[in-house]
mmCIF file of C-alpha atoms in Angstrom:
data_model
loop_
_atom_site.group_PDB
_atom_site.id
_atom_site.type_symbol
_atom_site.label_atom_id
_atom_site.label_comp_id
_atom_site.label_asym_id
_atom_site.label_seq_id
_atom_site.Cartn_x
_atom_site.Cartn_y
_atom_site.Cartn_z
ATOM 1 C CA UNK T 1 0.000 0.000 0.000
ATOM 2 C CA UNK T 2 2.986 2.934 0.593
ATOM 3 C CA UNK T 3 4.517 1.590 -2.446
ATOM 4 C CA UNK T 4 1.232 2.199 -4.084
ATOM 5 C CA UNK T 5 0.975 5.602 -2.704
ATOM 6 C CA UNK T 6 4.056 6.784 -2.679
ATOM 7 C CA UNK T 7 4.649 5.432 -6.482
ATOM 8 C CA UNK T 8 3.447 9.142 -7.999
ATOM 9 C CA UNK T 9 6.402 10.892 -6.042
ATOM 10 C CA UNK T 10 8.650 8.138 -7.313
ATOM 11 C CA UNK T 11 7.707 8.831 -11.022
ATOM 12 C CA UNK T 12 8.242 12.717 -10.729
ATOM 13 C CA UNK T 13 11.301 11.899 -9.441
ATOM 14 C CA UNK T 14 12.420 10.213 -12.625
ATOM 15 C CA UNK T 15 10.920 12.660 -14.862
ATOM 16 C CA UNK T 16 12.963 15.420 -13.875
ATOM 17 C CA UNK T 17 15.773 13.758 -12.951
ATOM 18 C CA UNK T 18 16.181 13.995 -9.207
ATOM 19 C CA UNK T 19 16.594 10.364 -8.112
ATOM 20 C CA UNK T 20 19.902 9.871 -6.316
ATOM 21 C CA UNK T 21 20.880 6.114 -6.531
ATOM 22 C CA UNK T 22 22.393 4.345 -3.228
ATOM 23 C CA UNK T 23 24.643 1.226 -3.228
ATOM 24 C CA UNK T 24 22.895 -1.324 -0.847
ATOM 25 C CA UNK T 25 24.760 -2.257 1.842
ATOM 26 C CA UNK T 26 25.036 -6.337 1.574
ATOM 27 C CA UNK T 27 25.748 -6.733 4.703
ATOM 28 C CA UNK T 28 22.472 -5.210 6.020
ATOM 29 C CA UNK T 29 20.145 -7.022 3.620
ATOM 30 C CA UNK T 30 17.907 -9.659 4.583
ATOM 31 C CA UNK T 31 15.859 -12.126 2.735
ATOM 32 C CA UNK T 32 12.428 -14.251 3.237
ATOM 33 C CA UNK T 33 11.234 -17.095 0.667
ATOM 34 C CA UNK T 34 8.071 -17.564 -1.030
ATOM 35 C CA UNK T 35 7.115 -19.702 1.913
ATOM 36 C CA UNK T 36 9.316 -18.311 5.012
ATOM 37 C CA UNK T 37 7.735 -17.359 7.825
ATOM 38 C CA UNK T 38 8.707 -15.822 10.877
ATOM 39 C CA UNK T 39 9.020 -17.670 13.971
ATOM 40 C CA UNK T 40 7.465 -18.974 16.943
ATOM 41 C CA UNK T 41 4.169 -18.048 14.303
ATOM 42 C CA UNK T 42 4.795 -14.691 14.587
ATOM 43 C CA UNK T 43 4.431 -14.687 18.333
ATOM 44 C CA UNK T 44 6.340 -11.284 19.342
ATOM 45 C CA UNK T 45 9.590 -12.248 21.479
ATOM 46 C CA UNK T 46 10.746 -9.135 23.922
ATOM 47 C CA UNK T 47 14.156 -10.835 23.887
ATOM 48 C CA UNK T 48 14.437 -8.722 20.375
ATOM 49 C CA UNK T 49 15.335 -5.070 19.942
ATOM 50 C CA UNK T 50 11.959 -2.891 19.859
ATOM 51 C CA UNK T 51 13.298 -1.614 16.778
ATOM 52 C CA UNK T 52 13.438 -4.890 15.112
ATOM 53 C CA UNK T 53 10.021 -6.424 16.060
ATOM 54 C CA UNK T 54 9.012 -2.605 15.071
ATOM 55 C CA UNK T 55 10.196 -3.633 11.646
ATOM 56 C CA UNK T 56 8.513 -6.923 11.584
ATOM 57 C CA UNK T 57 4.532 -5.476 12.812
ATOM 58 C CA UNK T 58 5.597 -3.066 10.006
ATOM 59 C CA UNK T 59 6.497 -5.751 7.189
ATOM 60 C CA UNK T 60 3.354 -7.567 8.086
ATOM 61 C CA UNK T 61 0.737 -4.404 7.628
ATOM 62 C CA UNK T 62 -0.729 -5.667 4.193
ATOM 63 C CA UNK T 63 -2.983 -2.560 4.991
ATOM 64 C CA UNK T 64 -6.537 -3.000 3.570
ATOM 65 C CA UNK T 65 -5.452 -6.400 1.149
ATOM 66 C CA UNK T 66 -5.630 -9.616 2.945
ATOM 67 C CA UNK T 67 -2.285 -10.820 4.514
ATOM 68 C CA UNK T 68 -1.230 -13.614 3.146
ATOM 69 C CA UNK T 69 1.681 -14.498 5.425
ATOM 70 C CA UNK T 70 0.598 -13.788 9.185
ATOM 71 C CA UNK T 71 0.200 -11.464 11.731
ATOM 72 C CA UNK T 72 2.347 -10.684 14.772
ATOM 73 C CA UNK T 73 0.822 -11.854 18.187
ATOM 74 C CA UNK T 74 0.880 -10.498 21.400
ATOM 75 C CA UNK T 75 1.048 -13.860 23.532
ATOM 76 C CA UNK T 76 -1.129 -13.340 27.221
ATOM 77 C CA UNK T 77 -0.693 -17.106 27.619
ATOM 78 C CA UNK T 78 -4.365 -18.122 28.061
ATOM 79 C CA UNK T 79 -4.641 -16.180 24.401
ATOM 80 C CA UNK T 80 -3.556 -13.794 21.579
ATOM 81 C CA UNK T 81 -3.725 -10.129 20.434
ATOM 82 C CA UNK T 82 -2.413 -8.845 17.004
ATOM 83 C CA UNK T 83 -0.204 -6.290 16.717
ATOM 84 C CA UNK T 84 -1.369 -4.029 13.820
ATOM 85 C CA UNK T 85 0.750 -0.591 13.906
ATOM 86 C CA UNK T 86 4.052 -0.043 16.141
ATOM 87 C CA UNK T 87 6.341 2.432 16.996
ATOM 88 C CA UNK T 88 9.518 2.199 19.142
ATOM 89 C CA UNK T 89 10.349 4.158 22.058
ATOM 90 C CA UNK T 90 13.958 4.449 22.309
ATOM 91 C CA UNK T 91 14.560 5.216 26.109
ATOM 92 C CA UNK T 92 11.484 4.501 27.857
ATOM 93 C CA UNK T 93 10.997 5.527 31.738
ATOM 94 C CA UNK T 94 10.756 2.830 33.640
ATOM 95 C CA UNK T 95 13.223 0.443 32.177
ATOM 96 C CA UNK T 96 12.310 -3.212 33.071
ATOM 97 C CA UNK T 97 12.826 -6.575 32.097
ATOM 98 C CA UNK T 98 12.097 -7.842 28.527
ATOM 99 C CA UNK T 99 8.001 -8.102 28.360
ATOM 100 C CA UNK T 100 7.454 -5.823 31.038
ATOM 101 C CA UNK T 101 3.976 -3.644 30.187
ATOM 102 C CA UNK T 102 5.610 -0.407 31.142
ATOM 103 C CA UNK T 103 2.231 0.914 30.057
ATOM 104 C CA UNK T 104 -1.268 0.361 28.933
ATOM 105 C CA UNK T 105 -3.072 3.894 28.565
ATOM 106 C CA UNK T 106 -5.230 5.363 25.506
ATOM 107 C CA UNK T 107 -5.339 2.834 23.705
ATOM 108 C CA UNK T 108 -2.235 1.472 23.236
ATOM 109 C CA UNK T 109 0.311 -0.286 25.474
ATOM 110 C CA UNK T 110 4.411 -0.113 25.907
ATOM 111 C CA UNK T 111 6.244 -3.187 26.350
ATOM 112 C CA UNK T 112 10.084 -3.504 27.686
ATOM 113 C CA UNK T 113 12.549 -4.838 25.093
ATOM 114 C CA UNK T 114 15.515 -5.908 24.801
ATOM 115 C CA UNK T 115 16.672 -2.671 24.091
ATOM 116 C CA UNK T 116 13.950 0.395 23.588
ATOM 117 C CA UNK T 117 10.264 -0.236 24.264
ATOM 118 C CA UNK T 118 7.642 -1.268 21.186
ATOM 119 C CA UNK T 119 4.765 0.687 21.342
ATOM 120 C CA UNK T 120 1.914 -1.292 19.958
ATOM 121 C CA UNK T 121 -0.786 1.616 18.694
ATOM 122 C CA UNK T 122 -3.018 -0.558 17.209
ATOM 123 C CA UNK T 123 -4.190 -3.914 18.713
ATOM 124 C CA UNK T 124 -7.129 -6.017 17.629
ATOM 125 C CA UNK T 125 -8.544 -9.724 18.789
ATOM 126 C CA UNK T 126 -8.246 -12.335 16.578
ATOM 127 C CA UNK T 127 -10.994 -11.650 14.353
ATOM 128 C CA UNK T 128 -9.401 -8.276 13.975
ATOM 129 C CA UNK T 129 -11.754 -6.458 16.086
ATOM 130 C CA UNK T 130 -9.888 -3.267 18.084
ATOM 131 C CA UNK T 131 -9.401 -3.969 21.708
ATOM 132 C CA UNK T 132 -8.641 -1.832 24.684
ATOM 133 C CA UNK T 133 -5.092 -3.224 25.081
ATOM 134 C CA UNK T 134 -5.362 -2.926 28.996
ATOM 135 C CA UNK T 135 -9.025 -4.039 29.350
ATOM 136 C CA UNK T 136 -7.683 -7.664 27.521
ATOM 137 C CA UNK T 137 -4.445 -7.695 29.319
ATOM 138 C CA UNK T 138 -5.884 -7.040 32.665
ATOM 139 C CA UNK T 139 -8.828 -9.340 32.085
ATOM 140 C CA UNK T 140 -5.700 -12.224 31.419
ATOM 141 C CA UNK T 141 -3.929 -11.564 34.154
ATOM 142 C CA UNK T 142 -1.370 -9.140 33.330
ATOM 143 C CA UNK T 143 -1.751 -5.695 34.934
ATOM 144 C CA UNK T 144 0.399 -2.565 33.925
ATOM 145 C CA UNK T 145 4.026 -3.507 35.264
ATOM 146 C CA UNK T 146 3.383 -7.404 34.983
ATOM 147 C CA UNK T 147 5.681 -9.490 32.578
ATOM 148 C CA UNK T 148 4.371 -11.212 29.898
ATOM 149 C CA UNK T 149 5.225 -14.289 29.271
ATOM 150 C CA UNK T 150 8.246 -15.454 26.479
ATOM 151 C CA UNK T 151 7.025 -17.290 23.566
ATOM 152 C CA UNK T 152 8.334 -20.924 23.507
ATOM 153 C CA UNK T 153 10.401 -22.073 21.212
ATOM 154 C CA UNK T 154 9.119 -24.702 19.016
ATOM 155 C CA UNK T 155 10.810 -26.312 16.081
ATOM 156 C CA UNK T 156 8.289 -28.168 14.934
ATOM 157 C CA UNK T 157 5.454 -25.294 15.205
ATOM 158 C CA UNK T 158 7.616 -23.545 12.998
ATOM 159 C CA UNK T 159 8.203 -26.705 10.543
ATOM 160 C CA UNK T 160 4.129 -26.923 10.291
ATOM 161 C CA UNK T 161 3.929 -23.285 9.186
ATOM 162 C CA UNK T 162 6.985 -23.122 6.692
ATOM 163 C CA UNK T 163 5.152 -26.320 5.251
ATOM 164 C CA UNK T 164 1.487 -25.148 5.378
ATOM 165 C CA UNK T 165 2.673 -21.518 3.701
ATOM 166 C CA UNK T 166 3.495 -23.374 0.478
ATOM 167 C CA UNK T 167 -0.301 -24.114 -0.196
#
């Protein structure tokens, strides 16, 4: 959808001559297959930097099309939450431990990383409907200043979603 958008800008550019090519750095470049999927089914682990699960809610935003990959989940545990729009908060106050809710207030809630805080802005249930992010969190246990829990590792989760993306 932003490449859609931002696709007029891009053709001005050409027309008068303005673009200003950059070498790609190699070394930063990444790369997901046809069928790759991100792990632990896209379960968001606080272990990471905020900025890179930032980047991953981000990747997954198919906007208004149907995603076809998945979405990233905010595990409670007893259930899930997607995670639909994030920003990152580079020194948060009240630096805790990775999963920590630092804070759940209008709307959207701040989570301790592993470095920087992800601010989820935008969290729906699983049918995608918006929730209060510290109505659902408090109704599963997990008050402002609680730790939520790590997603488990699980190889063969993982296997039965790289498979199950090919069809």
């Amino acid at each position: 959808e932003a490449g859609y958008e931002s696709f007029a800008e891009l053709l001005s550019h050409i027309e008068g001559g303005a673009l200003q090519p950059m070498a790609q750095d190699l070394r930063e470049r990444s790369y997901f297959g046809l069928a790759q999927r991100p792990t632990k089914a896209g379960s968001l682990d606080w272990s990471r930097t905020a900025e890179e699960l930032a980047r991953e809610v981000r990747a997954l935003d198919f906007g208004r099309y149907p995603n076809p990959v998945l979405l990233p989940k905010i595990d409670m545990g007893s259930g899930l939450l997607l995670a639909r729009e994030a920003t990152v908060e580079v020194n948060p106050p009240g630096r805790g431990a990775p999963g920590q809710l630092l804070r759940t207030v209008g709307g959207e809630m701040a989570v301790c990383c592993a470095q920087g805080a992800l601010v989820l802005r935008r969290v729906t249930d699983l049918s995608g409907t918006a929730v209060d992010p510290a109505s659902a969190l408090a109704a599963a246990g997990f008050p402002e200043g609680s730790v939520l829990p790590a997603p488990e590792t699980a190889p063969e989760l993982d296997a039965t979603v790289q498979r199950l993306a090919r069809h």
